[in-house]
XYZ file of C-alpha atoms in Angstrom:
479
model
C 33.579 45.025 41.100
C 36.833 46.198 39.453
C 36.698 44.067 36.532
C 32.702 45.601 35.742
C 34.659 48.527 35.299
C 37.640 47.791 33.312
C 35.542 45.889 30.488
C 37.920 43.777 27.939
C 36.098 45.320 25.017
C 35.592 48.806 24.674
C 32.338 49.765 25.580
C 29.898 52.639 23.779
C 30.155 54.541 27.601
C 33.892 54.335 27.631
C 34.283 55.591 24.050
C 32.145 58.140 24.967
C 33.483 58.963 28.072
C 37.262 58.843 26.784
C 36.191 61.487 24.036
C 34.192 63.377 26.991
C 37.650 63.769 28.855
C 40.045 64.591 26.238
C 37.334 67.417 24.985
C 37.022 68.905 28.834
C 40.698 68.745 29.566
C 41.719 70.141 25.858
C 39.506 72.851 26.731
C 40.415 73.514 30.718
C 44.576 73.791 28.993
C 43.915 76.107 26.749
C 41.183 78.211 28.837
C 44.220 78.058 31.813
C 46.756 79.146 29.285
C 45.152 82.048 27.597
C 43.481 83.184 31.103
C 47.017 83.224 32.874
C 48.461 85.362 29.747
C 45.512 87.931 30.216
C 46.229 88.381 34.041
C 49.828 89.136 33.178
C 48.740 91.675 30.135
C 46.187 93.376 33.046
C 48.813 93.232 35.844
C 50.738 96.138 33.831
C 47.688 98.517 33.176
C 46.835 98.386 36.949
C 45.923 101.632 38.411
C 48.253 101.320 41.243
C 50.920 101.178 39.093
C 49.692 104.175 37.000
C 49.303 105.794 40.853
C 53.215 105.151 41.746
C 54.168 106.591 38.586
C 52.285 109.368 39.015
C 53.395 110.017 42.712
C 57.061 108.920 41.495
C 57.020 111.626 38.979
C 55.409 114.426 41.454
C 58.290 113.484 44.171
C 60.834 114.036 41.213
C 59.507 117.187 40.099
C 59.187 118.917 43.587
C 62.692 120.546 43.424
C 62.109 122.328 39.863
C 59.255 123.586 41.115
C 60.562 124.993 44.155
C 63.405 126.659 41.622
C 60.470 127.236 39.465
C 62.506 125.377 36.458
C 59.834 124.650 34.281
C 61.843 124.014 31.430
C 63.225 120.613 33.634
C 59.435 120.457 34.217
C 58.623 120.149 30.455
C 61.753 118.053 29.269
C 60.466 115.336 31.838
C 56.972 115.431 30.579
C 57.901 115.505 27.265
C 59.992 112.464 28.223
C 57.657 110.402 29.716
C 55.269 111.246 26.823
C 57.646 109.773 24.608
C 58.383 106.488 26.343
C 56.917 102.950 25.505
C 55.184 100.589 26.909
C 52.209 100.154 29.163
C 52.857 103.508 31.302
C 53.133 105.855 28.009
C 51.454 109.383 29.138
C 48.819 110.481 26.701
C 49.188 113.970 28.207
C 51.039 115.692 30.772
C 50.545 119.271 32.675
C 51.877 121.156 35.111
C 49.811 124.143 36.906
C 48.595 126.068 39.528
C 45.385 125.891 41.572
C 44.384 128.771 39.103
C 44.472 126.240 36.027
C 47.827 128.123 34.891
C 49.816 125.644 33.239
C 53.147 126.068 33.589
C 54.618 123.117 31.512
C 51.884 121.044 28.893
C 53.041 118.246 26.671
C 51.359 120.431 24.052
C 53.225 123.525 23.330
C 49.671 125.310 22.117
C 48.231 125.289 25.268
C 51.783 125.774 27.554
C 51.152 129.365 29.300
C 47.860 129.370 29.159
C 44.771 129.249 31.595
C 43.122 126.123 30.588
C 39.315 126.183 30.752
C 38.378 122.870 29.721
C 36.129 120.783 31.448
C 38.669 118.184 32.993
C 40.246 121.054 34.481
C 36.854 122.687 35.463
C 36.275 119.797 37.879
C 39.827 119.493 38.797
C 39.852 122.786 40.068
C 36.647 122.709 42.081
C 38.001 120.074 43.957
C 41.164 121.525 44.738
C 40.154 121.104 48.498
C 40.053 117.535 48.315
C 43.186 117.121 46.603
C 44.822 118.617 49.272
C 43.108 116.412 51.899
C 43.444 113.034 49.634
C 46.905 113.678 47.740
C 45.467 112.297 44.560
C 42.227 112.610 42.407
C 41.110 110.354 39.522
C 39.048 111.430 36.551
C 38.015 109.634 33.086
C 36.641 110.600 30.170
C 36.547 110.492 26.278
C 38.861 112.512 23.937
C 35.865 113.061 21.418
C 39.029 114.422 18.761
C 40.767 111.201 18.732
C 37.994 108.618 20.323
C 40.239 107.275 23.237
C 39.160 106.732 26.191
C 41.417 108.604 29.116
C 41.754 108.083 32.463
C 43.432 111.580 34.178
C 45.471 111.176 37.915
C 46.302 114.562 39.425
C 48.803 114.824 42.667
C 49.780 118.146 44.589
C 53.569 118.954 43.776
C 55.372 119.481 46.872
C 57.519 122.386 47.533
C 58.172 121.509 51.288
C 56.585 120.389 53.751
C 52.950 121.153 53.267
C 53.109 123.326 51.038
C 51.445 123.052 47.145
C 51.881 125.339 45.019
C 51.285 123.358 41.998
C 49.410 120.597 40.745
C 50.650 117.450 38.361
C 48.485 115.915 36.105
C 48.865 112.500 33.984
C 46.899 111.052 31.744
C 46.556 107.804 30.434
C 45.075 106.706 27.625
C 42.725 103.383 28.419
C 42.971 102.333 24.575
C 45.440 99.150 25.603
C 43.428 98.162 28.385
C 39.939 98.174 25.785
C 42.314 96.436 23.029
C 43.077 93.363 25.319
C 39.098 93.393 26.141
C 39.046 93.006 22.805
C 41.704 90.429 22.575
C 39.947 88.953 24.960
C 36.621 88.504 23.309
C 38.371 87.491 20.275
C 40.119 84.395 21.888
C 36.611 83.323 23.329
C 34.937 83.978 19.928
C 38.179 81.619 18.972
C 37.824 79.159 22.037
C 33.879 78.853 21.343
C 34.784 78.168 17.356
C 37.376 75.460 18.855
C 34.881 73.896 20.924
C 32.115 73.677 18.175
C 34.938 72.134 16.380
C 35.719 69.471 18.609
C 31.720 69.107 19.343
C 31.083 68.692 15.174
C 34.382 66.495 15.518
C 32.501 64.431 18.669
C 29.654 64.012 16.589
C 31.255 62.958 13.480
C 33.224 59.996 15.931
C 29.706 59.271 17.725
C 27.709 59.164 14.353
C 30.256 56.828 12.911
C 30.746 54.351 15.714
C 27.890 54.436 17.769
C 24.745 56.219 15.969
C 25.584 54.614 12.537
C 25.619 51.306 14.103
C 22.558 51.797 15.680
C 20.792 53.331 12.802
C 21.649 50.387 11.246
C 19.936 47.762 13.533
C 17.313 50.064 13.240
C 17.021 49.307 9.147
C 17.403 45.890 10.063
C 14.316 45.490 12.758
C 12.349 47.388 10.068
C 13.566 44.972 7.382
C 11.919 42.462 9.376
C 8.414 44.281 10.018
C 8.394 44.716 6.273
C 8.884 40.726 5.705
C 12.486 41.804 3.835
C 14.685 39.334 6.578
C 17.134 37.935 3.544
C 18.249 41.968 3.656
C 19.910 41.454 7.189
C 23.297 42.717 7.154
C 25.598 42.139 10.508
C 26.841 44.514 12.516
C 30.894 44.425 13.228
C 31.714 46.968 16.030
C 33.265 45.519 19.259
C 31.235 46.911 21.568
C 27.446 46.068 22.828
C 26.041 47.283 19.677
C 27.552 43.998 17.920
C 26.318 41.915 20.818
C 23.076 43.374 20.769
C 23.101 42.875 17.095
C 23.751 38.867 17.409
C 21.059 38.692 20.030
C 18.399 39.800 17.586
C 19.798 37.779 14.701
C 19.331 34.961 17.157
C 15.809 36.232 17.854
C 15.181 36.832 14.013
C 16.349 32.991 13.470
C 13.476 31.834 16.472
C 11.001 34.673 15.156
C 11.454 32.570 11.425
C 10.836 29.382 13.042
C 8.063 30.419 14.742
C 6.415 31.975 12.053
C 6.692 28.879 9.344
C 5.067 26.862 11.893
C 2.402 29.445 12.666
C 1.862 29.428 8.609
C 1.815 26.312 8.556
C -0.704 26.608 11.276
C -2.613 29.189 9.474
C -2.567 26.789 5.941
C -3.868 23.918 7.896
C -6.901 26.020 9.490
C -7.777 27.881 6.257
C -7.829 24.565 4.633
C -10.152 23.509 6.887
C -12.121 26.331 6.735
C -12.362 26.233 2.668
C -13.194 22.438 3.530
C -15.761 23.556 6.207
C -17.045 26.407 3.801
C -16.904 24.294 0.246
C -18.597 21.539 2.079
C -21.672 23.742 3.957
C -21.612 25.238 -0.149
C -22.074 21.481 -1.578
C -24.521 21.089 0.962
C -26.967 24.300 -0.418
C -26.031 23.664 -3.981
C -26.798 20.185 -3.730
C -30.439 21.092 -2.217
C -30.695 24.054 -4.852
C -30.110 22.129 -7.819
C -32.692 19.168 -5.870
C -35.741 21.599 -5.755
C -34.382 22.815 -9.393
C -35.102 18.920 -10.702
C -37.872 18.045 -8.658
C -40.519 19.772 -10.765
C -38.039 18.296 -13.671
C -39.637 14.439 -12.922
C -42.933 15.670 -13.383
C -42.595 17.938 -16.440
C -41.240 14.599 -17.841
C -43.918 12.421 -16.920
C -45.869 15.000 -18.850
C -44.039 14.666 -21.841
C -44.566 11.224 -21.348
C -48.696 11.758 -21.784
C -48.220 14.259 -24.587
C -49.226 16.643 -22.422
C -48.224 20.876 -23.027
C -44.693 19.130 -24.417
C -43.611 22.440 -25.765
C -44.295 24.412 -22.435
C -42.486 21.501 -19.976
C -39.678 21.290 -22.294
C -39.333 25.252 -22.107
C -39.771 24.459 -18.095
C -37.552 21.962 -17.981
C -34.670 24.129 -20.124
C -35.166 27.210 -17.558
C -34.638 24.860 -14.812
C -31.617 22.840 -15.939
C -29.680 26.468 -17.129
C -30.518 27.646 -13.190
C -28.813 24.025 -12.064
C -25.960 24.419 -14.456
C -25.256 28.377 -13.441
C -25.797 27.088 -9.779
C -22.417 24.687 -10.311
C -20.752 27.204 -12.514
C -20.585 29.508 -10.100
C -19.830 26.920 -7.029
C -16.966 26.568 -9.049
C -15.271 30.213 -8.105
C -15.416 29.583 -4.124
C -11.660 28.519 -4.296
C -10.114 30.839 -6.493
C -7.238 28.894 -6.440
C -3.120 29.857 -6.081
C -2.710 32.994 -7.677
C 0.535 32.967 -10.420
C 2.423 36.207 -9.275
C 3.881 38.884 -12.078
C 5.138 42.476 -11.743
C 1.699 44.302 -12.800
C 0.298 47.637 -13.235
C -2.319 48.601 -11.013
C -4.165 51.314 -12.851
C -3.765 49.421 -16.358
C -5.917 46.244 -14.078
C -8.247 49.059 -13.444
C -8.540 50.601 -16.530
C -9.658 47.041 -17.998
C -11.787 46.305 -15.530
C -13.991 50.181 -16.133
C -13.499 48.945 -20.177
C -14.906 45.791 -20.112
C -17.542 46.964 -17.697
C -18.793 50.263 -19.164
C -20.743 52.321 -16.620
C -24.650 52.190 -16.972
C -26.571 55.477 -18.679
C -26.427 58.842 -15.852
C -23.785 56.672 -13.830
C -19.912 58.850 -13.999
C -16.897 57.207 -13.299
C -14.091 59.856 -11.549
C -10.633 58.521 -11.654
C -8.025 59.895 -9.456
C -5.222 57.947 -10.363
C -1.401 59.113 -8.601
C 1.780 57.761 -10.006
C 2.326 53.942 -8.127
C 5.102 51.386 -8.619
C 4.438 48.098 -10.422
C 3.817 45.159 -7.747
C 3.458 41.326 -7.876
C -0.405 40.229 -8.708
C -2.413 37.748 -9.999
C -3.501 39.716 -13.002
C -6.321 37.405 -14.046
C -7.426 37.173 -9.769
C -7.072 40.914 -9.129
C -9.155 42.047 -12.241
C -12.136 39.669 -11.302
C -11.715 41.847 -7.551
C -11.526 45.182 -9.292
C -14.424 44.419 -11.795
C -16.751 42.495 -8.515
C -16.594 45.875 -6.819
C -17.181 47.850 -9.756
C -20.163 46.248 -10.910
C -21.302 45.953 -7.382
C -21.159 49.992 -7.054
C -22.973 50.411 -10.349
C -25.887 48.046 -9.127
C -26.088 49.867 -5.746
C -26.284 52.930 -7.312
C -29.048 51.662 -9.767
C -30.560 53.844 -12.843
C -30.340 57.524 -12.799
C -27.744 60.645 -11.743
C -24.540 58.581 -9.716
C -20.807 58.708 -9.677
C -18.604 56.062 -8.647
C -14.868 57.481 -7.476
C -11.789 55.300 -8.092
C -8.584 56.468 -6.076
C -5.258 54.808 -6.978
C -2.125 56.279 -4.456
C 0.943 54.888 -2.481
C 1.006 54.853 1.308
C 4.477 53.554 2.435
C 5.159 50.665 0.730
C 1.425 49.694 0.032
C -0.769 50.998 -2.357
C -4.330 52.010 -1.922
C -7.068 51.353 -4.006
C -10.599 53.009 -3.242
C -13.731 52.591 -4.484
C -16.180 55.533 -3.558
C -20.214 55.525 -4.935
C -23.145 57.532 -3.720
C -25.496 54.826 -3.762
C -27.880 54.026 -0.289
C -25.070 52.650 1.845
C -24.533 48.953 2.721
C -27.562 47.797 4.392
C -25.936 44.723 6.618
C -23.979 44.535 8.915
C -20.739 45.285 7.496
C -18.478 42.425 9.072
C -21.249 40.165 7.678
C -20.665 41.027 4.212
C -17.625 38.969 3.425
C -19.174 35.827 4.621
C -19.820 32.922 2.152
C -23.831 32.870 0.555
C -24.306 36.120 2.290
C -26.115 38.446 -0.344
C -28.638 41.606 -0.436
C -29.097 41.095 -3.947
C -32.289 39.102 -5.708
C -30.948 36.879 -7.623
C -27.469 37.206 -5.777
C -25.476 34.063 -5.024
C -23.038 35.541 -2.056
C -19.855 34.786 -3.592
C -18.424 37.858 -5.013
C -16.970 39.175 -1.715
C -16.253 36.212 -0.289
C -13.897 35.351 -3.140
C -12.497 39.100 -3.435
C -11.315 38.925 0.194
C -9.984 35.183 -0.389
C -7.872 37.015 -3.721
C -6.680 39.654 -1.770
C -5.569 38.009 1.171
C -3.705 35.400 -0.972
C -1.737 38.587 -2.028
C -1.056 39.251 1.497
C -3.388 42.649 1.519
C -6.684 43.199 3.244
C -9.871 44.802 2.585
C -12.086 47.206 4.288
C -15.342 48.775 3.909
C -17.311 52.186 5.041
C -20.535 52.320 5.326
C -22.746 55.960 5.148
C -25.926 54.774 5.077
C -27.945 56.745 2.736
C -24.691 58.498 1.138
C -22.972 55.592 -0.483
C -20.026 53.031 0.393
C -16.651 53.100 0.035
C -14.378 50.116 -0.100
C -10.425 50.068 -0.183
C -8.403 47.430 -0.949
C -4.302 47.944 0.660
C -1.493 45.251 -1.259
C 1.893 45.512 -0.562
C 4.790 46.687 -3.128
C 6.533 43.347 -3.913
């Protein structure tokens, strides 16, 4: 149980998991440590301690204002005005529960009754200060944008009695520059993070997703018949074992497959056998009713009989025998002899050697394609069998016959597009050997196109729209 735990190698889960860890504890330090120092920066802008001070200072001022020594009373706002630190006063005043102040940190307004609108609601809840000992008040100085908070106490003259009133206030600007602060150092902790996250990534994307991406190219290098192009994977972890287990696989996968081709050669020899022979066969019988009538026309001779109309018979007959074997010839059309090609030059020989008939348009819509491996010779006779095909289905009069050249992947798609009346077999039928629609049709053309173009490891596929025309499209791979 212990040892499926502690693995020898290092596994993808533990490098992930080590990263994981150092990124959550990195981040729970220095969250701890700038969290702690905030505490301590808000401990000191407390209001309780802004309260003591207050009350502190009220206590020490009760005797000058029982001797009604305001001058004491001014030096020791003035004092505390000009102290550091968090505890600075912005303001401090000294008054009665008229609003006369009798010592103001600012000389202007010293004497005075003061009629603004902190000391407006100060004084209309005199009563309560007297109850509570202490009132709190905040607002903004709209001169200097700061944001004040304002504690006023009773001044004690003895016993209960008040006579005057001490205010303080503080300005809140510290407390709103550590907010501040603070929002800047998780702005700063959030950049960090990202940081460590793009830094994750980068170690993730180079020893795990790389890796991976490349087994990836490699199970796609075999789809695509490109195995030589294997490269191994070397990473120590389960990435490199799973990459032996398919190279393994790959090695079983190419056995398999040379004896299923070697399968696949043995049955298609048969079939050409099978299909050559059942040809022989019809041949053989056509070219015996061809020189049947031959015997007699020759016996005629023989009596002097019409000599110049039986030898005339007999010459039609023999060139229908001899086309007969010339054409059993191109069942098999053999091993094709591979060489880098151009598709839409094939094409463009094919449409020149076969002109289209009178009121018959040829639209080419040819896209840039790469060169591949063909049988030039093989894959002409295809183009120009279709061609000619299209021009007789489409017959005399107005027709067009479209020719689309494009790559899809790493194929390339020829398509051949006429408005003639649609195929009018079965289309799965058509490919089959002897198996015309034509008059004097032999049914070899498609069989032999298909034989062509799976010998260059394409396929072929036609759609029928009866009454609208046909389109066949031949796919070959890039090689």
């Amino acid at each position: 149980m212990i040892r499926a735990f502690l693995p020898l190698k290092k596994s993808v889960v533990f490098k992930i998991t080590f990263v994981i860890i150092l990124l959550v504890l990195s981040f729970t330090m220095i969250n701890a440590y700038l969290i702690n120092r905030q505490f301590q920066q808000l401990s000191l802008s407390k209001k309780s301690d802004q309260v003591s001070l207050v009350k502190i200072t009220a206590t020490n001022l009760s005797d000058m204002a029982y001797d009604a020594d305001f001058s004491r009373m001014m030096d020791v706002l003035n004092n505390l005005k000009g102290e550091g630190g968090e505890h600075k006063i912005y303001y401090g005043i000294v008054m009665d529960n008229k609003g006369y102040a009798y010592a103001h940190t600012d000389d202007r307004l010293l004497g005075t009754n003061l009629k603004d609108s902190q000391t407006v609601t100060l004084l209309q809840h005199v009563g309560a200060l007297e109850t509570e000992k202490i009132f709190f008040q905040e607002f903004q100085d709209t001169n200097k944008m700061t944001h004040i908070r304002e504690i006023a106490v009773p001044i004690s003259m003895g016993g209960d009695i008040y006579v005057h009133i001490l205010r303080l206030g503080f300005s809140l600007k510290p407390i709103e520059d550590l907010k501040k602060q603070i929002w800047a150092q998780t702005i700063s902790i959030g950049l960090i993070s990202a940081f460590l996250v793009l830094f994750l990534y980068g170690y993730l994307r180079k020893s795990v997703l790389r890796p991976i991406a490349e087994l990836t190219r490699n199970a796609k290098d075999v789809q695509e018949d490109k195995a030589d192009k294997i490269t191994p994977i070397q990473t120590g972890d389960e990435i490199e074992d799973l990459s032996k287990a398919f190279g393994s696989m790959l090695e079983n996968l190419r056995h398999k497959q040379e004896l299923l081709l070697h399968s696949h050669r043995e049955l298609a020899e048969a079939k050409l056998l099978s299909a050559v022979g059942e040809g022989a066969f019809s041949i053989a019988h056509r070219i015996g009713n061809l020189l049947n009538p031959v015997e007699t026309w020759i016996k005629n001779v023989e009596l002097q009989r019409d000599i110049k109309e039986n030898f005339e018979k007999i010459y039609r007959q023999l060139h229908l025998a001899k086309d007969y074997i010339l054409r059993a010839k191109n069942i098999d059309p053999g091993i094709p002899r591979f060489e880098p090609y151009s598709i839409s030059h094939l094409l463009d020989l094919s449409l020149e050697r076969n002109p289209p008939p009178k009121g018959v348009q040829v639209l080419k819509k040819y896209s840039p394609v790469r060169e591949t491996r063909v049988d030039p010779s093989q894959m002409e006779d295809v183009f120009t069998n279709i061609i000619v095909n299209a021009y007789q289905a489409i017959g005399e009069g107005q027709g067009s016959l479209s020719i689309e050249l494009k790559e899809q992947g790493s194929a390339i798609l020829v398509s051949f597009s006429d408005d003639g009346p649609g195929i009018k077999t079965p289309v799965e039928s058509i490919y089959d050997l002897f198996h015309t629609t034509k008059k004097d049709g032999t049914g070899f053309g498609l069989f032999r196109t298909q034989r062509v173009i799976k010998a260059h490891q394409g396929f072929i596929y036609a759609e029928n729209r009866p009454g609208q025309g046909a389109t066949f499209t031949i796919k070959l791979p890039i090689q």
